[in-house]
PDB file of C-alpha atoms in Angstrom:
ATOM      1  CA  MET A   1      -4.196  14.667 -32.013  1.00  0.00           C
ATOM      2  CA  GLU A   2      -6.875  15.838 -29.374  1.00  0.00           C
ATOM      3  CA  LYS A   3      -5.607  16.749 -26.162  1.00  0.00           C
ATOM      4  CA  ARG A   4      -7.912  16.939 -22.875  1.00  0.00           C
ATOM      5  CA  LYS A   5      -7.501  18.721 -19.651  1.00  0.00           C
ATOM      6  CA  LEU A   6      -5.574  17.064 -16.742  1.00  0.00           C
ATOM      7  CA  GLY A   7      -7.876  17.563 -14.052  1.00  0.00           C
ATOM      8  CA  LYS A   8      -7.623  20.910 -12.426  1.00  0.00           C
ATOM      9  CA  THR A   9      -4.258  21.853 -13.762  1.00  0.00           C
ATOM     10  CA  GLU A  10      -3.877  24.131 -16.776  1.00  0.00           C
ATOM     11  CA  ALA A  11      -1.946  21.108 -18.607  1.00  0.00           C
ATOM     12  CA  TYR A  12      -3.368  19.779 -21.679  1.00  0.00           C
ATOM     13  CA  LEU A  13      -2.228  16.080 -22.557  1.00  0.00           C
ATOM     14  CA  THR A  14      -2.810  14.291 -26.057  1.00  0.00           C
ATOM     15  CA  ILE A  15      -5.302  11.358 -25.462  1.00  0.00           C
ATOM     16  CA  VAL A  16      -2.524   8.962 -26.230  1.00  0.00           C
ATOM     17  CA  GLY A  17       0.721   8.727 -24.001  1.00  0.00           C
ATOM     18  CA  PHE A  18       3.887   6.970 -24.525  1.00  0.00           C
ATOM     19  CA  GLY A  19       4.970   4.455 -22.298  1.00  0.00           C
ATOM     20  CA  GLY A  20       8.378   4.941 -21.830  1.00  0.00           C
ATOM     21  CA  ILE A  21       8.972   0.863 -21.828  1.00  0.00           C
ATOM     22  CA  ILE A  22       8.811   0.911 -25.511  1.00  0.00           C
ATOM     23  CA  VAL A  23      12.426   2.250 -25.395  1.00  0.00           C
ATOM     24  CA  SER A  24      13.797  -0.037 -23.122  1.00  0.00           C
ATOM     25  CA  LYS A  25      16.534  -2.436 -23.876  1.00  0.00           C
ATOM     26  CA  GLU A  26      16.491  -0.873 -27.359  1.00  0.00           C
ATOM     27  CA  THR A  27      19.430   0.880 -29.346  1.00  0.00           C
ATOM     28  CA  PRO A  28      19.860   4.691 -28.695  1.00  0.00           C
ATOM     29  CA  GLU A  29      19.198   5.120 -32.217  1.00  0.00           C
ATOM     30  CA  TYR A  30      15.738   3.170 -31.858  1.00  0.00           C
ATOM     31  CA  ALA A  31      15.107   5.158 -29.003  1.00  0.00           C
ATOM     32  CA  ALA A  32      15.720   8.438 -30.830  1.00  0.00           C
ATOM     33  CA  GLU A  33      13.445   7.355 -33.806  1.00  0.00           C
ATOM     34  CA  VAL A  34      10.666   6.418 -32.272  1.00  0.00           C
ATOM     35  CA  VAL A  35      10.382   9.257 -30.062  1.00  0.00           C
ATOM     36  CA  ALA A  36      11.108  11.464 -32.964  1.00  0.00           C
ATOM     37  CA  LYS A  37       7.954   9.814 -34.627  1.00  0.00           C
ATOM     38  CA  ALA A  38       5.575  10.092 -31.889  1.00  0.00           C
ATOM     39  CA  VAL A  39       6.307  13.833 -31.422  1.00  0.00           C
ATOM     40  CA  GLU A  40       6.822  15.029 -34.849  1.00  0.00           C
ATOM     41  CA  GLU A  41       4.495  12.770 -36.890  1.00  0.00           C
ATOM     42  CA  ARG A  42       1.869  11.594 -34.314  1.00  0.00           C
ATOM     43  CA  GLY A  43       1.919  14.875 -32.107  1.00  0.00           C
ATOM     44  CA  ILE A  44       1.878  12.810 -28.928  1.00  0.00           C
ATOM     45  CA  ASN A  45       3.130  15.273 -26.006  1.00  0.00           C
ATOM     46  CA  TYR A  46       2.737  13.057 -22.849  1.00  0.00           C
ATOM     47  CA  PHE A  47       5.494  10.584 -21.899  1.00  0.00           C
ATOM     48  CA  ASP A  48       5.488   8.517 -18.783  1.00  0.00           C
ATOM     49  CA  VAL A  49       8.452   6.227 -17.583  1.00  0.00           C
ATOM     50  CA  ALA A  50       9.837   4.839 -14.284  1.00  0.00           C
ATOM     51  CA  PRO A  51      13.045   3.733 -12.816  1.00  0.00           C
ATOM     52  CA  THR A  52      11.769   0.232 -12.950  1.00  0.00           C
ATOM     53  CA  TYR A  53      11.344  -0.246 -16.890  1.00  0.00           C
ATOM     54  CA  GLY A  54      14.682  -1.477 -17.442  1.00  0.00           C
ATOM     55  CA  ASN A  55      16.965   1.259 -19.193  1.00  0.00           C
ATOM     56  CA  ALA A  56      14.190   3.233 -20.360  1.00  0.00           C
ATOM     57  CA  GLU A  57      15.094   6.367 -18.534  1.00  0.00           C
ATOM     58  CA  GLU A  58      18.563   6.336 -20.023  1.00  0.00           C
ATOM     59  CA  ARG A  59      17.121   5.732 -23.306  1.00  0.00           C
ATOM     60  CA  LEU A  60      14.234   8.140 -23.152  1.00  0.00           C
ATOM     61  CA  GLY A  61      16.504  11.049 -21.552  1.00  0.00           C
ATOM     62  CA  PRO A  62      18.508  11.533 -24.321  1.00  0.00           C
ATOM     63  CA  ALA A  63      15.693  10.747 -27.243  1.00  0.00           C
ATOM     64  CA  LEU A  64      13.330  13.261 -25.466  1.00  0.00           C
ATOM     65  CA  GLU A  65      16.094  15.918 -25.038  1.00  0.00           C
ATOM     66  CA  PRO A  66      15.334  17.880 -27.848  1.00  0.00           C
ATOM     67  CA  TYR A  67      11.500  18.035 -27.478  1.00  0.00           C
ATOM     68  CA  ARG A  68      11.490  18.138 -23.682  1.00  0.00           C
ATOM     69  CA  ASP A  69      10.612  22.094 -23.518  1.00  0.00           C
ATOM     70  CA  GLY A  70       7.356  20.686 -25.798  1.00  0.00           C
ATOM     71  CA  VAL A  71       6.416  17.544 -23.587  1.00  0.00           C
ATOM     72  CA  PHE A  72       4.655  16.707 -20.720  1.00  0.00           C
ATOM     73  CA  LEU A  73       6.940  14.226 -18.756  1.00  0.00           C
ATOM     74  CA  ALA A  74       5.736  12.124 -16.046  1.00  0.00           C
ATOM     75  CA  CYS A  75       8.068   9.794 -13.755  1.00  0.00           C
ATOM     76  CA  LYS A  76       7.553   7.631 -10.816  1.00  0.00           C
ATOM     77  CA  THR A  77       8.763   6.115  -7.720  1.00  0.00           C
ATOM     78  CA  GLY A  78       8.287   2.677  -6.421  1.00  0.00           C
ATOM     79  CA  LYS A  79       9.958   3.892  -3.097  1.00  0.00           C
ATOM     80  CA  ARG A  80       7.647   4.786   0.057  1.00  0.00           C
ATOM     81  CA  ASP A  81       9.854   6.383   2.673  1.00  0.00           C
ATOM     82  CA  ALA A  82      11.098   9.907   2.196  1.00  0.00           C
ATOM     83  CA  ALA A  83      14.951   9.309   1.783  1.00  0.00           C
ATOM     84  CA  SER A  84      14.463   6.554  -0.522  1.00  0.00           C
ATOM     85  CA  ALA A  85      12.150   8.535  -2.675  1.00  0.00           C
ATOM     86  CA  GLU A  86      14.437  11.398  -2.680  1.00  0.00           C
ATOM     87  CA  GLU A  87      17.156   9.431  -3.855  1.00  0.00           C
ATOM     88  CA  GLU A  88      15.644   8.019  -6.596  1.00  0.00           C
ATOM     89  CA  LEU A  89      13.778  11.143  -7.515  1.00  0.00           C
ATOM     90  CA  TYR A  90      17.266  12.851  -8.251  1.00  0.00           C
ATOM     91  CA  ALA A  91      18.634   9.699 -10.090  1.00  0.00           C
ATOM     92  CA  SER A  92      15.655  10.161 -12.785  1.00  0.00           C
ATOM     93  CA  LEU A  93      15.860  13.493 -13.245  1.00  0.00           C
ATOM     94  CA  LYS A  94      19.705  13.126 -14.072  1.00  0.00           C
ATOM     95  CA  ARG A  95      19.058   9.883 -16.213  1.00  0.00           C
ATOM     96  CA  LEU A  96      16.441  11.820 -18.056  1.00  0.00           C
ATOM     97  CA  ARG A  97      18.161  15.050 -18.690  1.00  0.00           C
ATOM     98  CA  THR A  98      15.892  17.102 -17.297  1.00  0.00           C
ATOM     99  CA  ASP A  99      15.417  19.697 -14.548  1.00  0.00           C
ATOM    100  CA  HIS A 100      12.192  18.775 -13.123  1.00  0.00           C
ATOM    101  CA  PHE A 101       9.116  16.474 -14.296  1.00  0.00           C
ATOM    102  CA  ASP A 102       5.754  17.644 -14.839  1.00  0.00           C
ATOM    103  CA  LEU A 103       4.301  15.015 -13.042  1.00  0.00           C
ATOM    104  CA  TYR A 104       5.732  12.702  -9.929  1.00  0.00           C
ATOM    105  CA  GLN A 105       4.020   9.649  -8.979  1.00  0.00           C
ATOM    106  CA  LEU A 106       4.036   7.127  -6.381  1.00  0.00           C
ATOM    107  CA  HIS A 107       4.417   3.685  -8.359  1.00  0.00           C
ATOM    108  CA  ALA A 108       1.953   0.929  -7.978  1.00  0.00           C
ATOM    109  CA  VAL A 109       0.244   1.535  -4.656  1.00  0.00           C
ATOM    110  CA  LYS A 110      -1.245  -1.749  -3.737  1.00  0.00           C
ATOM    111  CA  THR A 111      -1.967  -2.235  -0.153  1.00  0.00           C
ATOM    112  CA  MET A 112      -3.197  -0.579   2.539  1.00  0.00           C
ATOM    113  CA  GLU A 113       0.308  -0.594   4.308  1.00  0.00           C
ATOM    114  CA  ASP A 114       1.741   1.241   1.184  1.00  0.00           C
ATOM    115  CA  VAL A 115      -0.634   3.921   1.896  1.00  0.00           C
ATOM    116  CA  GLU A 116      -0.010   4.092   5.791  1.00  0.00           C
ATOM    117  CA  THR A 117       3.619   4.060   4.886  1.00  0.00           C
ATOM    118  CA  ILE A 118       3.657   6.599   2.188  1.00  0.00           C
ATOM    119  CA  LEU A 119       1.442   8.965   4.447  1.00  0.00           C
ATOM    120  CA  GLY A 120       2.982   8.706   7.880  1.00  0.00           C
ATOM    121  CA  PRO A 121       5.879  10.023   9.054  1.00  0.00           C
ATOM    122  CA  GLY A 122       9.073  10.174   6.759  1.00  0.00           C
ATOM    123  CA  GLY A 123       6.906   8.562   4.200  1.00  0.00           C
ATOM    124  CA  ALA A 124       7.583   9.051   0.395  1.00  0.00           C
ATOM    125  CA  LEU A 125       4.726  11.846   0.226  1.00  0.00           C
ATOM    126  CA  GLU A 126       7.363  14.122   2.515  1.00  0.00           C
ATOM    127  CA  THR A 127       9.695  13.933  -0.349  1.00  0.00           C
ATOM    128  CA  PHE A 128       6.517  14.785  -3.215  1.00  0.00           C
ATOM    129  CA  VAL A 129       5.690  17.967  -1.181  1.00  0.00           C
ATOM    130  CA  LYS A 130       9.294  19.284  -0.678  1.00  0.00           C
ATOM    131  CA  ALA A 131      10.014  18.774  -4.604  1.00  0.00           C
ATOM    132  CA  ARG A 132       6.897  20.732  -5.461  1.00  0.00           C
ATOM    133  CA  GLU A 133       8.058  23.577  -3.258  1.00  0.00           C
ATOM    134  CA  LYS A 134      11.600  23.191  -4.964  1.00  0.00           C
ATOM    135  CA  GLY A 135      10.138  23.569  -8.470  1.00  0.00           C
ATOM    136  CA  LEU A 136      11.470  19.756  -9.352  1.00  0.00           C
ATOM    137  CA  VAL A 137       8.194  18.634 -10.008  1.00  0.00           C
ATOM    138  CA  ARG A 138       4.825  20.515 -10.911  1.00  0.00           C
ATOM    139  CA  PHE A 139       2.063  17.942 -10.081  1.00  0.00           C
ATOM    140  CA  LEU A 140       1.720  15.150  -7.832  1.00  0.00           C
ATOM    141  CA  GLY A 141       0.033  11.620  -8.408  1.00  0.00           C
ATOM    142  CA  PHE A 142       0.133   8.177  -8.160  1.00  0.00           C
ATOM    143  CA  SER A 143      -0.507   4.543 -10.094  1.00  0.00           C
ATOM    144  CA  ALA A 144      -2.958   2.329  -8.137  1.00  0.00           C
ATOM    145  CA  HIS A 145      -3.206  -1.455  -8.602  1.00  0.00           C
ATOM    146  CA  ASP A 146      -6.203  -1.550  -5.947  1.00  0.00           C
ATOM    147  CA  GLU A 147      -9.113   0.391  -5.640  1.00  0.00           C
ATOM    148  CA  ASP A 148      -9.232   0.225  -1.765  1.00  0.00           C
ATOM    149  CA  ALA A 149      -5.696   1.895  -1.507  1.00  0.00           C
ATOM    150  CA  ALA A 150      -6.374   4.380  -4.378  1.00  0.00           C
ATOM    151  CA  ILE A 151      -9.329   5.717  -2.707  1.00  0.00           C
ATOM    152  CA  ALA A 152      -7.686   5.869   0.560  1.00  0.00           C
ATOM    153  CA  LEU A 153      -4.853   7.963  -0.793  1.00  0.00           C
ATOM    154  CA  MET A 154      -7.405  10.243  -2.888  1.00  0.00           C
ATOM    155  CA  SER A 155      -9.118  10.892   0.317  1.00  0.00           C
ATOM    156  CA  GLN A 156      -6.039  11.740   2.563  1.00  0.00           C
ATOM    157  CA  PHE A 157      -4.177  14.106   0.388  1.00  0.00           C
ATOM    158  CA  ASP A 158      -4.866  16.117  -2.741  1.00  0.00           C
ATOM    159  CA  PHE A 159      -3.361  14.551  -5.231  1.00  0.00           C
ATOM    160  CA  ASP A 160      -3.533  16.137  -8.884  1.00  0.00           C
ATOM    161  CA  THR A 161      -3.682  12.922 -10.653  1.00  0.00           C
ATOM    162  CA  ILE A 162      -4.039   9.087 -10.717  1.00  0.00           C
ATOM    163  CA  LEU A 163      -2.992   6.915 -13.071  1.00  0.00           C
ATOM    164  CA  ALA A 164      -4.720   3.411 -12.996  1.00  0.00           C
ATOM    165  CA  PRO A 165      -6.186   0.442 -14.950  1.00  0.00           C
ATOM    166  CA  PHE A 166      -9.320   1.558 -16.744  1.00  0.00           C
ATOM    167  CA  ASN A 167      -9.595  -1.192 -19.304  1.00  0.00           C
ATOM    168  CA  TRP A 168     -12.719  -2.917 -21.065  1.00  0.00           C
ATOM    169  CA  ALA A 169     -11.784  -6.459 -19.767  1.00  0.00           C
ATOM    170  CA  CYS A 170     -11.390  -5.479 -16.302  1.00  0.00           C
ATOM    171  CA  TRP A 171     -14.157  -3.451 -16.247  1.00  0.00           C
ATOM    172  CA  HIS A 172     -16.729  -5.741 -17.225  1.00  0.00           C
ATOM    173  CA  LYS A 173     -15.417  -9.213 -16.007  1.00  0.00           C
ATOM    174  CA  GLY A 174     -13.542  -8.071 -13.316  1.00  0.00           C
ATOM    175  CA  LYS A 175     -15.629  -5.290 -11.930  1.00  0.00           C
ATOM    176  CA  PHE A 176     -12.501  -3.475 -11.251  1.00  0.00           C
ATOM    177  CA  GLY A 177     -12.177   0.125 -12.086  1.00  0.00           C
ATOM    178  CA  ALA A 178     -15.579   1.797 -11.340  1.00  0.00           C
ATOM    179  CA  ARG A 179     -15.397   2.925  -7.773  1.00  0.00           C
ATOM    180  CA  MET A 180     -12.017   4.591  -7.944  1.00  0.00           C
ATOM    181  CA  LEU A 181     -12.843   6.550 -11.556  1.00  0.00           C
ATOM    182  CA  ALA A 182     -15.810   7.838  -9.781  1.00  0.00           C
ATOM    183  CA  GLU A 183     -13.700   9.002  -6.586  1.00  0.00           C
ATOM    184  CA  ALA A 184     -11.262  10.470  -8.922  1.00  0.00           C
ATOM    185  CA  HIS A 185     -13.848  12.129 -10.781  1.00  0.00           C
ATOM    186  CA  LYS A 186     -15.764  13.442  -7.964  1.00  0.00           C
ATOM    187  CA  ARG A 187     -12.687  15.361  -6.900  1.00  0.00           C
ATOM    188  CA  GLU A 188     -12.097  16.803 -10.311  1.00  0.00           C
ATOM    189  CA  MET A 189      -8.354  15.019 -10.549  1.00  0.00           C
ATOM    190  CA  GLY A 190      -6.602  14.084 -13.658  1.00  0.00           C
ATOM    191  CA  ILE A 191      -7.491  10.664 -14.528  1.00  0.00           C
ATOM    192  CA  LEU A 192      -4.795   8.781 -16.635  1.00  0.00           C
ATOM    193  CA  ALA A 193      -5.170   5.233 -17.976  1.00  0.00           C
ATOM    194  CA  LEU A 194      -2.837   2.251 -17.895  1.00  0.00           C
ATOM    195  CA  LYS A 195      -3.399  -1.213 -19.482  1.00  0.00           C
ATOM    196  CA  SER A 196      -6.021   0.265 -21.885  1.00  0.00           C
ATOM    197  CA  MET A 197      -4.525  -2.177 -24.524  1.00  0.00           C
ATOM    198  CA  ALA A 198      -4.774  -5.564 -21.557  1.00  0.00           C
ATOM    199  CA  LYS A 199      -7.127  -8.388 -22.809  1.00  0.00           C
ATOM    200  CA  ARG A 200      -5.991 -11.381 -20.525  1.00  0.00           C
ATOM    201  CA  LYS A 201      -3.137 -13.025 -18.210  1.00  0.00           C
ATOM    202  CA  TRP A 202      -0.611 -15.269 -20.372  1.00  0.00           C
ATOM    203  CA  LYS A 203      -1.585 -18.786 -20.380  1.00  0.00           C
ATOM    204  CA  GLU A 204       1.068 -20.845 -18.836  1.00  0.00           C
ATOM    205  CA  ASP A 205       3.895 -21.962 -21.540  1.00  0.00           C
ATOM    206  CA  GLU A 206       1.911 -19.955 -24.195  1.00  0.00           C
ATOM    207  CA  GLU A 207       3.936 -18.511 -27.018  1.00  0.00           C
ATOM    208  CA  ARG A 208       4.363 -14.514 -26.330  1.00  0.00           C
ATOM    209  CA  ARG A 209       4.195 -12.296 -29.345  1.00  0.00           C
ATOM    210  CA  TRP A 210       4.826  -9.605 -27.102  1.00  0.00           C
ATOM    211  CA  ASN A 211       8.108  -9.632 -24.446  1.00  0.00           C
ATOM    212  CA  LYS A 212       7.813  -6.318 -22.686  1.00  0.00           C
ATOM    213  CA  THR A 213       3.950  -6.793 -21.850  1.00  0.00           C
ATOM    214  CA  TRP A 214       3.100  -9.148 -18.215  1.00  0.00           C
ATOM    215  CA  TYR A 215      -0.276  -9.696 -20.177  1.00  0.00           C
ATOM    216  CA  SER A 216      -1.392 -10.356 -23.255  1.00  0.00           C
ATOM    217  CA  PRO A 217      -2.835  -7.457 -25.104  1.00  0.00           C
ATOM    218  CA  VAL A 218      -5.518  -6.957 -27.985  1.00  0.00           C
ATOM    219  CA  ASP A 219      -4.706  -9.000 -31.136  1.00  0.00           C
ATOM    220  CA  THR A 220      -6.088  -7.041 -33.678  1.00  0.00           C
ATOM    221  CA  PHE A 221      -6.386  -3.518 -34.360  1.00  0.00           C
ATOM    222  CA  GLU A 222     -10.270  -3.679 -34.056  1.00  0.00           C
ATOM    223  CA  GLU A 223      -9.629  -4.815 -30.614  1.00  0.00           C
ATOM    224  CA  ALA A 224      -7.538  -2.147 -30.132  1.00  0.00           C
ATOM    225  CA  GLN A 225      -9.610   0.640 -31.385  1.00  0.00           C
ATOM    226  CA  LEU A 226     -12.567  -0.561 -29.119  1.00  0.00           C
ATOM    227  CA  ALA A 227     -10.242  -0.986 -26.175  1.00  0.00           C
ATOM    228  CA  PHE A 228      -9.200   2.361 -26.642  1.00  0.00           C
ATOM    229  CA  ARG A 229     -12.587   4.206 -27.400  1.00  0.00           C
ATOM    230  CA  PHE A 230     -14.067   2.288 -24.241  1.00  0.00           C
ATOM    231  CA  THR A 231     -11.028   4.021 -21.921  1.00  0.00           C
ATOM    232  CA  LEU A 232     -11.505   7.272 -23.875  1.00  0.00           C
ATOM    233  CA  SER A 233     -15.311   7.306 -23.300  1.00  0.00           C
ATOM    234  CA  LYS A 234     -14.696   7.901 -19.898  1.00  0.00           C
ATOM    235  CA  PRO A 235     -13.673  10.971 -18.084  1.00  0.00           C
ATOM    236  CA  VAL A 236     -10.100  10.114 -18.826  1.00  0.00           C
ATOM    237  CA  THR A 237      -7.662  12.305 -19.950  1.00  0.00           C
ATOM    238  CA  ALA A 238      -5.086   9.944 -21.659  1.00  0.00           C
ATOM    239  CA  ALA A 239      -4.227   6.442 -21.951  1.00  0.00           C
ATOM    240  CA  VAL A 240      -0.593   5.213 -21.533  1.00  0.00           C
ATOM    241  CA  SER A 241       0.354   2.948 -24.476  1.00  0.00           C
ATOM    242  CA  PRO A 242       2.164  -0.600 -23.665  1.00  0.00           C
ATOM    243  CA  GLY A 243       5.661  -1.376 -24.438  1.00  0.00           C
ATOM    244  CA  HIS A 244       5.732  -2.044 -27.964  1.00  0.00           C
ATOM    245  CA  ALA A 245       5.456   0.763 -30.596  1.00  0.00           C
ATOM    246  CA  GLU A 246       3.108  -1.181 -32.847  1.00  0.00           C
ATOM    247  CA  LEU A 247       0.683  -1.187 -30.083  1.00  0.00           C
ATOM    248  CA  LEU A 248       1.322   2.815 -29.456  1.00  0.00           C
ATOM    249  CA  TRP A 249       0.703   3.220 -33.191  1.00  0.00           C
ATOM    250  CA  TRP A 250      -2.749   1.507 -33.206  1.00  0.00           C
ATOM    251  CA  MET A 251      -3.843   3.603 -30.396  1.00  0.00           C
ATOM    252  CA  CYS A 252      -2.424   6.876 -32.344  1.00  0.00           C
ATOM    253  CA  ASP A 253      -4.859   5.401 -35.089  1.00  0.00           C
ATOM    254  CA  ALA A 254      -7.472   4.817 -33.049  1.00  0.00           C
ATOM    255  CA  ALA A 255      -7.150   8.294 -31.454  1.00  0.00           C
ATOM    256  CA  GLU A 256      -7.035  10.086 -35.203  1.00  0.00           C
ATOM    257  CA  ASN A 257     -10.819   8.995 -35.682  1.00  0.00           C
ATOM    258  CA  PHE A 258     -11.970   8.883 -32.081  1.00  0.00           C
ATOM    259  CA  THR A 259     -15.739   8.764 -31.469  1.00  0.00           C
ATOM    260  CA  PRO A 260     -17.444   7.818 -28.059  1.00  0.00           C
ATOM    261  CA  LEU A 261     -18.138   4.040 -27.542  1.00  0.00           C
ATOM    262  CA  THR A 262     -21.888   3.235 -28.298  1.00  0.00           C
ATOM    263  CA  GLU A 263     -23.980   1.050 -26.319  1.00  0.00           C
ATOM    264  CA  GLU A 264     -24.017  -1.618 -28.576  1.00  0.00           C
ATOM    265  CA  GLU A 265     -20.413  -1.714 -28.609  1.00  0.00           C
ATOM    266  CA  ASP A 266     -19.966  -1.831 -24.711  1.00  0.00           C
ATOM    267  CA  ALA A 267     -22.171  -4.815 -24.927  1.00  0.00           C
ATOM    268  CA  LYS A 268     -19.846  -6.064 -27.519  1.00  0.00           C
ATOM    269  CA  LEU A 269     -17.093  -5.791 -25.412  1.00  0.00           C
ATOM    270  CA  ALA A 270     -18.887  -7.146 -22.216  1.00  0.00           C
ATOM    271  CA  ALA A 271     -19.448 -10.160 -24.088  1.00  0.00           C
ATOM    272  CA  TRP A 272     -15.822 -10.700 -25.197  1.00  0.00           C
ATOM    273  CA  SER A 273     -14.843 -10.108 -21.699  1.00  0.00           C
ATOM    274  CA  ALA A 274     -16.908 -12.986 -20.294  1.00  0.00           C
ATOM    275  CA  GLU A 275     -14.475 -15.833 -20.954  1.00  0.00           C
ATOM    276  CA  LEU A 276     -11.077 -13.998 -20.137  1.00  0.00           C
ATOM    277  CA  ASP A 277      -9.023 -14.475 -17.411  1.00  0.00           C
ATOM    278  CA  VAL A 278      -8.229 -10.845 -16.932  1.00  0.00           C
ATOM    279  CA  ILE A 279      -5.327  -8.842 -15.069  1.00  0.00           C
ATOM    280  CA  PHE A 280      -6.974  -7.186 -12.465  1.00  0.00           C
ATOM    281  CA  PRO A 281     -10.206  -9.134 -10.878  1.00  0.00           C
ATOM    282  CA  GLN A 282     -11.898  -7.044  -7.943  1.00  0.00           C
ATOM    283  CA  ASP A 283     -11.419  -9.480  -4.724  1.00  0.00           C
TER     284      ASP A 283
END
């Protein structure tokens, strides 16, 4: 699988990342099987997980252990103060059976209050910097669900990466993503995408084919391929999969024959998005 350089770091990641939710609420045997297939058959070297993904860390740790030296492991914390972030960091390291994370991220930064707490005295950033100095983490980043908050973080600390929704429907219909992508690209950050396979919000009382996504993802491989190519045609290093292996394999299939999106295809996606209730509209 194609690999791309992660910003200013020397790391190269596969353009598809393994979303840890895939192994949440699954058996240890299933976790071992799907991780082995991802690494050995599909060539994935980038794994992303968080303590809020059910028991994903407990399942991913043993499954990934045989491959740990050859993969890039990213984890997150939703804690905003230094003490809680430190406690969660050590707990995640233990559950994932590793002595370090390649990337540690602030999880789902949404508000300016989050930003102020993280960057202020006793904020989580203090733990991040100390962890890097101790060799517990190699690179520092954040995931964001708000463009203003993301830009504020970037402007006040030299993060290595951003993980954010760079998604066809949100981009076109929601006018969401372009500002923080441009800022991150200007700063030569590693740019990672989440929700690339998202399509729209679930409708009330809708039967849900996918029970690990809080949104309705793409319905067909054609949609998945176009969605993936939209995201990876931007200056994005990799896209993290949703929480179902079927969608991960669709992304891998799309990656095998990746070509940049054409203007005509982009217009097609814009037209498709026009009637969707997208998950990240710009306020």
